[in-house]
Structure formats: structure tokens, C-alpha cells
XYZ file of N, CA and C in Angstrom:
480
model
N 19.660 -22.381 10.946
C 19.766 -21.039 10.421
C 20.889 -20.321 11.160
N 21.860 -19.425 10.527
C 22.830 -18.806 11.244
C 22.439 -17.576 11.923
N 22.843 -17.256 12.930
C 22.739 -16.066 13.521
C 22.648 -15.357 13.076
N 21.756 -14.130 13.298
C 21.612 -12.375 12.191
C 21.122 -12.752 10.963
N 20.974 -14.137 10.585
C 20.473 -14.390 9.075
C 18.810 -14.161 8.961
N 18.626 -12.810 8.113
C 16.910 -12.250 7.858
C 16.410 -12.744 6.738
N 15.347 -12.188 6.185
C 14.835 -12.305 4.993
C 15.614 -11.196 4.022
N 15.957 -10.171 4.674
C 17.167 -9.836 3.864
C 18.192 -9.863 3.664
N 19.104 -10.524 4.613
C 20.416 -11.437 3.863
C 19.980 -12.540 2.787
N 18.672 -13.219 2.881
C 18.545 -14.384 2.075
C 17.925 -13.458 0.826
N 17.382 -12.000 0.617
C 16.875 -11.926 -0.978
C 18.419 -11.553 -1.158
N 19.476 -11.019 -0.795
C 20.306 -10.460 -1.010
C 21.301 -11.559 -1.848
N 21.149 -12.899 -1.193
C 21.692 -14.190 -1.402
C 21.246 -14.694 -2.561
N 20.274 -14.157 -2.797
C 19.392 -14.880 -3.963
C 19.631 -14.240 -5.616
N 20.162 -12.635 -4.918
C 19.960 -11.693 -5.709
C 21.258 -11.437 -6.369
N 22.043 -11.939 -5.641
C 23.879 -12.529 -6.012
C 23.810 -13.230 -6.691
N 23.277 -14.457 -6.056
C 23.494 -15.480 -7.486
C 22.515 -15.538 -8.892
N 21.710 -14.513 -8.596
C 20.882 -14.270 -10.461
C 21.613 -13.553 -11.041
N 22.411 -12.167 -10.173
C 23.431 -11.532 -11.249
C 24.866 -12.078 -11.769
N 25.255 -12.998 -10.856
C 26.273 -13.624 -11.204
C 25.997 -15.126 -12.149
N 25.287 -15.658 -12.074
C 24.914 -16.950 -12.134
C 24.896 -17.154 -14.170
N 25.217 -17.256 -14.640
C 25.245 -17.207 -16.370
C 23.930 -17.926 -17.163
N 23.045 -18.516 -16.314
C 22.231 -19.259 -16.824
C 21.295 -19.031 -16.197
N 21.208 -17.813 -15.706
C 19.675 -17.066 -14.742
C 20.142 -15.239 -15.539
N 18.721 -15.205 -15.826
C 18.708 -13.740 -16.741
C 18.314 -12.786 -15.658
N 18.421 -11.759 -15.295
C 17.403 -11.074 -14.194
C 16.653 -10.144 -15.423
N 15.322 -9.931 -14.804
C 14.334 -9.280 -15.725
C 14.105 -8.232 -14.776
N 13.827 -6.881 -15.339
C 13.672 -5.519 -15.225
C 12.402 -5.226 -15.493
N 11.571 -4.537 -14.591
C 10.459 -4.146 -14.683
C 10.387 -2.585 -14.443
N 9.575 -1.815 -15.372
C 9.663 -0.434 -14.784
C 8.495 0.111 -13.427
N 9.097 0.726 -12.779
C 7.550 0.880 -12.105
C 6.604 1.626 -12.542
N 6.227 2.367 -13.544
C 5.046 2.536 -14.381
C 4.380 1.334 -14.465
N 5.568 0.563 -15.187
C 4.556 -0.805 -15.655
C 4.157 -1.953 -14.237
N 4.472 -1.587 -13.876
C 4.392 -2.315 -12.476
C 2.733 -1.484 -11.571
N 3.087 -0.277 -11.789
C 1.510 0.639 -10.891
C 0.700 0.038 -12.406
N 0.892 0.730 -13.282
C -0.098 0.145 -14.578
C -1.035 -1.246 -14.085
N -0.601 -2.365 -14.207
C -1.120 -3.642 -13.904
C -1.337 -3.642 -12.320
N -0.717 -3.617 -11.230
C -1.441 -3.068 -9.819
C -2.982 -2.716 -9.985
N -2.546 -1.389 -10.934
C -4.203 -0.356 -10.419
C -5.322 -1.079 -11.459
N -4.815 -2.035 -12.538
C -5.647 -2.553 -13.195
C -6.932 -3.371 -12.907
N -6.265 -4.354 -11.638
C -7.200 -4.631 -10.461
C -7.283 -4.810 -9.179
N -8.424 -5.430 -8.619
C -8.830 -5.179 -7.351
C -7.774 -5.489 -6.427
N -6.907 -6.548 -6.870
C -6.320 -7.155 -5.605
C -5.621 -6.245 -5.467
N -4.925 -5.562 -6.862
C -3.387 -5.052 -6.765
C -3.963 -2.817 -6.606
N -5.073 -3.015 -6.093
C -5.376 -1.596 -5.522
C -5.331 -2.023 -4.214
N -5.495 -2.819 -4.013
C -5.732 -3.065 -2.824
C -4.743 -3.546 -1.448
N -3.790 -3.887 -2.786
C -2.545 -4.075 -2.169
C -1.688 -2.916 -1.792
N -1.990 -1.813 -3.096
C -1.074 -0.685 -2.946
C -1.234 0.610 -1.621
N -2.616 0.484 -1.744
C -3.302 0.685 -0.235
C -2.933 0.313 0.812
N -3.021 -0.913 0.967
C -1.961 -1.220 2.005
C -0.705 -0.511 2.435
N -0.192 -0.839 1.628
C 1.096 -0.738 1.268
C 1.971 0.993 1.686
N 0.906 1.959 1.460
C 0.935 3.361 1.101
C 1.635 3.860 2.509
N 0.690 3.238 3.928
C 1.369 4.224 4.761
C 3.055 3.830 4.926
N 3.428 2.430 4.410
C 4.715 2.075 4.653
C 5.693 2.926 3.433
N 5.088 2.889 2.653
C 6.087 3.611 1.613
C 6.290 5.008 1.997
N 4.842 5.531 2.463
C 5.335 6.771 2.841
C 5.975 7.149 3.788
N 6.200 6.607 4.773
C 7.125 6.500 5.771
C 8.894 6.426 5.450
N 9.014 5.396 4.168
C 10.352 5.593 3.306
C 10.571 6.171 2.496
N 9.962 6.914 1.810
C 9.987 7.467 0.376
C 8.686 8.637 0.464
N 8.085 9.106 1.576
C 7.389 10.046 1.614
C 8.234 11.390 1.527
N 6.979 12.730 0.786
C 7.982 13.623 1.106
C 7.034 14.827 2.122
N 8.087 14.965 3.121
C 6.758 15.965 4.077
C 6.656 17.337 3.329
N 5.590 17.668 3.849
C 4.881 18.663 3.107
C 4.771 19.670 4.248
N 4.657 20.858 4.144
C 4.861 22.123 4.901
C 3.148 22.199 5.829
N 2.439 21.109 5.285
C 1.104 20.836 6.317
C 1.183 20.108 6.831
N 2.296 19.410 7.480
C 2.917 18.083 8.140
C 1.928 17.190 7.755
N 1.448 16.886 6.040
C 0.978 15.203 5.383
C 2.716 15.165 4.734
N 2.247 14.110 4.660
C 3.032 13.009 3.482
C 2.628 13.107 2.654
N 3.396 13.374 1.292
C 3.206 13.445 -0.180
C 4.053 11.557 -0.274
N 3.684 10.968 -1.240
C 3.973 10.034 -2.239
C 4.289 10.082 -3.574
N 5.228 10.151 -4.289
C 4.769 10.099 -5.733
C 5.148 8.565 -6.067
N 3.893 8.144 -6.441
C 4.431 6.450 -6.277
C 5.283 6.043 -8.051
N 5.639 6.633 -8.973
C 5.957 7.056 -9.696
C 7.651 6.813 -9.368
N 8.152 7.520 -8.415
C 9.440 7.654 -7.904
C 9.580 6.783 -7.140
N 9.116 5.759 -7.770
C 9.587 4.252 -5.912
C 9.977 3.719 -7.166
N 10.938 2.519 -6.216
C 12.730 1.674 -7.250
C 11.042 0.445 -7.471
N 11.656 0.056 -8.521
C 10.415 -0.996 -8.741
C 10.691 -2.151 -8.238
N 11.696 -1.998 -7.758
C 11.821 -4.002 -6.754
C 11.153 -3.964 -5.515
N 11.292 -2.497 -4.824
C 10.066 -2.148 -3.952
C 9.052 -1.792 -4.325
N 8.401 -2.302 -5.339
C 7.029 -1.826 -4.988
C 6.831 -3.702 -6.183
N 7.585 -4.348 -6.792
C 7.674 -5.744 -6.959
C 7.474 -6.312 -5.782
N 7.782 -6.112 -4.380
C 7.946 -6.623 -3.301
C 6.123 -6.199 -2.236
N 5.885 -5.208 -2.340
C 4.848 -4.612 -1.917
C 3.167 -4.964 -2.486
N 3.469 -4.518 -3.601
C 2.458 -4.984 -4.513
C 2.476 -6.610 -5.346
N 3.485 -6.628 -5.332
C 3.320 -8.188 -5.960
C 3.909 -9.321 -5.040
N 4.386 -9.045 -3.586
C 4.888 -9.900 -2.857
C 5.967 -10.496 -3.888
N 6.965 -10.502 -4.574
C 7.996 -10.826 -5.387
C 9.315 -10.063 -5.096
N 9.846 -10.779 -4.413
C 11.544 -10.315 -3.809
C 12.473 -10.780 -5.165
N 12.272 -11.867 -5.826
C 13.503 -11.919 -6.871
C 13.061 -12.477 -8.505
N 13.212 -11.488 -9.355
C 12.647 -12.209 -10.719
C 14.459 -12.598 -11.679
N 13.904 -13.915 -11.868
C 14.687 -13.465 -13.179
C 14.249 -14.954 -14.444
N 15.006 -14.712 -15.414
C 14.606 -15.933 -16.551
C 15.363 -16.805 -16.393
N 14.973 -18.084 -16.311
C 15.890 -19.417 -16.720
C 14.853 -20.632 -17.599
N 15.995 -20.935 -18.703
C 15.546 -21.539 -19.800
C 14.297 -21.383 -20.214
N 14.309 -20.386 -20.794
C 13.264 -19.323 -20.991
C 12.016 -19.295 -20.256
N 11.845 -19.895 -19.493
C 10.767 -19.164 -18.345
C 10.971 -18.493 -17.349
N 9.699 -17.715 -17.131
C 10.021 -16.383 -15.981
C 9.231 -16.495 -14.293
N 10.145 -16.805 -13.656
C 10.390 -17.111 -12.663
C 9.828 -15.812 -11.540
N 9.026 -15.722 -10.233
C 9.035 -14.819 -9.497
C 9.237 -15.519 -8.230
N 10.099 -14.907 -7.334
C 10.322 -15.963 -6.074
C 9.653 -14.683 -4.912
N 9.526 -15.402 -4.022
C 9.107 -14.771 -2.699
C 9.619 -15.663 -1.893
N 10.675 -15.067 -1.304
C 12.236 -15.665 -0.361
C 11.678 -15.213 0.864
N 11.623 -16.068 1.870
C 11.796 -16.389 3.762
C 12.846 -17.342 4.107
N 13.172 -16.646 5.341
C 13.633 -17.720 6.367
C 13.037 -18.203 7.316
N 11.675 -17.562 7.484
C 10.668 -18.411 8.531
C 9.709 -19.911 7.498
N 9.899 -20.910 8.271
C 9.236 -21.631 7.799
C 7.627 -21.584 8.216
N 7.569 -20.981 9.103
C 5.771 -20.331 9.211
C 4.805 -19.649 8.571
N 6.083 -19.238 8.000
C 5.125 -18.300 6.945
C 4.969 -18.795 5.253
N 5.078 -19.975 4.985
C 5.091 -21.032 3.772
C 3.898 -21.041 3.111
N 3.026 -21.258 4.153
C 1.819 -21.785 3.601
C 0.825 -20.235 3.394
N 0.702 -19.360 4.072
C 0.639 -17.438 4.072
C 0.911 -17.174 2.962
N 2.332 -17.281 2.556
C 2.934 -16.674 1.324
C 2.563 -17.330 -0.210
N 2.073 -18.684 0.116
C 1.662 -19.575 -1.329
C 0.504 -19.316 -1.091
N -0.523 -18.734 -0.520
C -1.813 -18.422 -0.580
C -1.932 -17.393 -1.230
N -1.320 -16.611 -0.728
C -1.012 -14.954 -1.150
C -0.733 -14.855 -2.525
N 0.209 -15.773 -2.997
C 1.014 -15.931 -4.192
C -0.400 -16.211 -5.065
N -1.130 -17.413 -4.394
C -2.008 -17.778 -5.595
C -3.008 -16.833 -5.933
N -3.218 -15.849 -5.022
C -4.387 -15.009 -5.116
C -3.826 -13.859 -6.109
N -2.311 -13.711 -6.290
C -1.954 -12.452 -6.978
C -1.381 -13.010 -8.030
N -1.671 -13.966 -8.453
C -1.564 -15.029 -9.745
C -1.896 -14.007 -11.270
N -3.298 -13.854 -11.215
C -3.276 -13.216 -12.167
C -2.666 -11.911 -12.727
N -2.184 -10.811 -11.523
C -1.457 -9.668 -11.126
C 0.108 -10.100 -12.059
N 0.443 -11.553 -11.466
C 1.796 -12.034 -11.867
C 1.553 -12.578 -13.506
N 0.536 -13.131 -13.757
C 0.397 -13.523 -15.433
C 0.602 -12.189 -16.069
N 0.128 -11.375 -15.596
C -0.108 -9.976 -16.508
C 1.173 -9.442 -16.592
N 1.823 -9.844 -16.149
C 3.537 -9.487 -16.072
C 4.263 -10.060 -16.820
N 3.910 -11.697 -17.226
C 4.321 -12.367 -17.877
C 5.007 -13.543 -17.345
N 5.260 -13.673 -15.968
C 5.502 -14.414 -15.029
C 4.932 -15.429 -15.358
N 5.352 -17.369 -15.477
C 4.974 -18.312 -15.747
C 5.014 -19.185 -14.652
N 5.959 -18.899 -13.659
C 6.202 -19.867 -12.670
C 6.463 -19.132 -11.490
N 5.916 -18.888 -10.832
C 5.980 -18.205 -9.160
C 5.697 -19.284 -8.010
N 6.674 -18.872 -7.312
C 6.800 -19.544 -6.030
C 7.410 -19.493 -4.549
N 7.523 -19.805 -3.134
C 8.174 -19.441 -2.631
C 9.620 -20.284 -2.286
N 10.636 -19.524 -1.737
C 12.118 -20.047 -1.783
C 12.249 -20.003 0.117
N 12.508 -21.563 0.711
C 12.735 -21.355 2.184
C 14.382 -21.397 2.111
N 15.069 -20.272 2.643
C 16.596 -20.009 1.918
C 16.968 -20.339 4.029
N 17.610 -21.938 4.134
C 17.567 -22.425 5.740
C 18.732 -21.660 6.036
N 20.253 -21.252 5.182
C 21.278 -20.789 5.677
C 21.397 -19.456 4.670
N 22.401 -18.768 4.930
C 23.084 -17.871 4.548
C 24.115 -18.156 3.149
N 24.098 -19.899 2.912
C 25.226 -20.109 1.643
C 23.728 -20.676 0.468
N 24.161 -20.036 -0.565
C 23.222 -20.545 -1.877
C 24.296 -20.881 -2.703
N 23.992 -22.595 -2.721
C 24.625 -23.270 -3.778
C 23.833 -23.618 -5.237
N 24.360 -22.616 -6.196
C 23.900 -22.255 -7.419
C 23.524 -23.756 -8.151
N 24.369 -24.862 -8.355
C 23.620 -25.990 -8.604
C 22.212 -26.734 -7.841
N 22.484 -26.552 -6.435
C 21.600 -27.094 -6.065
C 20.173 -26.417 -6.030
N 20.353 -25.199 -6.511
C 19.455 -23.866 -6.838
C 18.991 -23.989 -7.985
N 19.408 -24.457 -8.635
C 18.779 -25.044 -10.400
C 18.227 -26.386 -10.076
N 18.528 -27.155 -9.872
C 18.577 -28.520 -9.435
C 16.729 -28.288 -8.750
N 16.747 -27.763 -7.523
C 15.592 -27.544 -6.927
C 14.385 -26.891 -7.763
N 15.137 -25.770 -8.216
C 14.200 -24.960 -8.737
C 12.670 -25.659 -9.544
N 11.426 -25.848 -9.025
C 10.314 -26.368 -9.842
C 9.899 -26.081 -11.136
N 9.447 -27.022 -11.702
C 9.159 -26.816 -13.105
C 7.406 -26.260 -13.298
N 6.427 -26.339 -11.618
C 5.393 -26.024 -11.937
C 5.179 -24.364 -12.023
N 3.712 -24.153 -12.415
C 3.417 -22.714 -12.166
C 3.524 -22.434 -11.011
N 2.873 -23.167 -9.889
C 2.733 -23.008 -8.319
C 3.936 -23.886 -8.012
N 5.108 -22.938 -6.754
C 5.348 -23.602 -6.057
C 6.186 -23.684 -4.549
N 6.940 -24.529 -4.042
C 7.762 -24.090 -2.738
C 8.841 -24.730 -2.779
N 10.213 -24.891 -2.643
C 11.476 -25.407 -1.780
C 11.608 -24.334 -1.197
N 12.982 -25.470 -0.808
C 13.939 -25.219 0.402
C 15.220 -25.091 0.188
N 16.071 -24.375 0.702
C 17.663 -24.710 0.099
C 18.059 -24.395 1.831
């Protein structure tokens, strides 16, 4: 792994080559529709809960009674894709819809495909067919070998 290389140089890496890439669609979610299916069930209330004192900390607005207001309404929906659905990068290829959850720790592999499977149904309701996680070892994503890898199951994991 290269020096300074995070989990956010690698969604960033990932997130380059879906907008550039001609044969990867990126899919748009609104965050209505995103809290919609969240609050629908348990996991994904439960997630957002979580989730709340961190957002409000970025996207809170203080209030003249020193609380934090939220309007979760006004959060970018790739953060709250990321929060609530653990999903750092969506997009379509050959017509299936893809959700990745990108690390550079290899410790956290087996955490994140647990996680993944438990918010499975959260991700069907989205329309998501194939979710999985991406171990991104360097800082270069080679777009063939990124198709090439990419799994054909519902559940799954590489490495690039």
C-alpha cells in the first residue's frame, strides 16, 4: 500500500473510474429515497441512529440553545449511501447494479461482508443485485482488471 493511501483516496479511485469508464453507468439516488427505505426498517433506523451524532457534527446546524438541529433531508445522498447503507460506490454494468463498500484495511473484510449481508435487504429495496466489498491494495485502478475481477455473485469480495 502507498503512503497517505486511505479509504478515501481509494473511494475517490473508484469513483474516477465509474465516471470516466464508458461501460460502468453511475446510478443516482435521491436522499428522500434513500431515508424512505432506511426508516422502512429496523436495521436501517437503526443505522441512522447511529449515524446521527456523526452527521450532526458535519452537517448539524447549532441552534441558539446550543443543540444541534439535523435536517436529514439536506444531507448529499452518497453520505448518507455511505452511513446508512455502508455503500461508498454504486454504479451499473451490463445491466446489473452493483454497490461496493471500498477499504484498504484488509481487517476489516470479513466486518464489512457481514454488515453487507445483514443490510441486504435495505440494498434489494434499492434495487441493488450484486453488493460487495472492493480491497483497493494501491492507489492505481486498472479499469480492465476492474471488470475482469468484478464478481458475477450477489455476495461478494476482491482485491485490486
Amino acid at each position: 500500500m502507498y503512503e497517505g493511501f486511505n479509504s478515501y483516496a481509494a473511494e475517490m479511485a473508484i469513483a474516477n473510474l465509474i465516471s470516466q469508464h464508458r461501460k460502468l453507468k453511475p446510478l443516482r439516488f435521491s436522499t428522500n429515497q434513500l431515508l424512505e427505505v432506511a426508516r422502512s426498517h429496523p436495521i436501517g433506523l437503526k443505522r441512522l441512529e447511529a449515524a446521527e451524532p456523526y452527521l450532526k457534527q458535519e452537517y448539524g446546524i447549532p441552534l441558539k440553545n446550543g443543540k444541534i438541529h439535523l435536517i436529514w433531508e439536506s444531507l448529499p445522498s452518497s453520505v448518507l449511501l455511505d452511513y446508512a447503507f455502508g455503500i461508498d460506490a454504486v454504479f451499473q454494468y451490463l445491466g446489473w447494479s452493483y454497490g461496493l463498500d471500498i477499504t484498504v484495511n484488509v481487517n476489516d473484510l470479513s466486518r464489512k461482508m457481514a454488515k453487507q449481508k445483514k443490510l441486504f435487504p435495505l440494498l434489494k429495496e434499492l434495487q441493488f443485485e450484486r453488493v460487495g466489498v472492493c480491497l483497493l491494495e494501491s492507489g492505481l485502478v486498472d479499469p480492465k482488471e476492474f471488470l475482469t475481477k468484478l464478481p458475477k455473485n450477489e455476495h461478494f469480495c476482491f482485491s485490486l
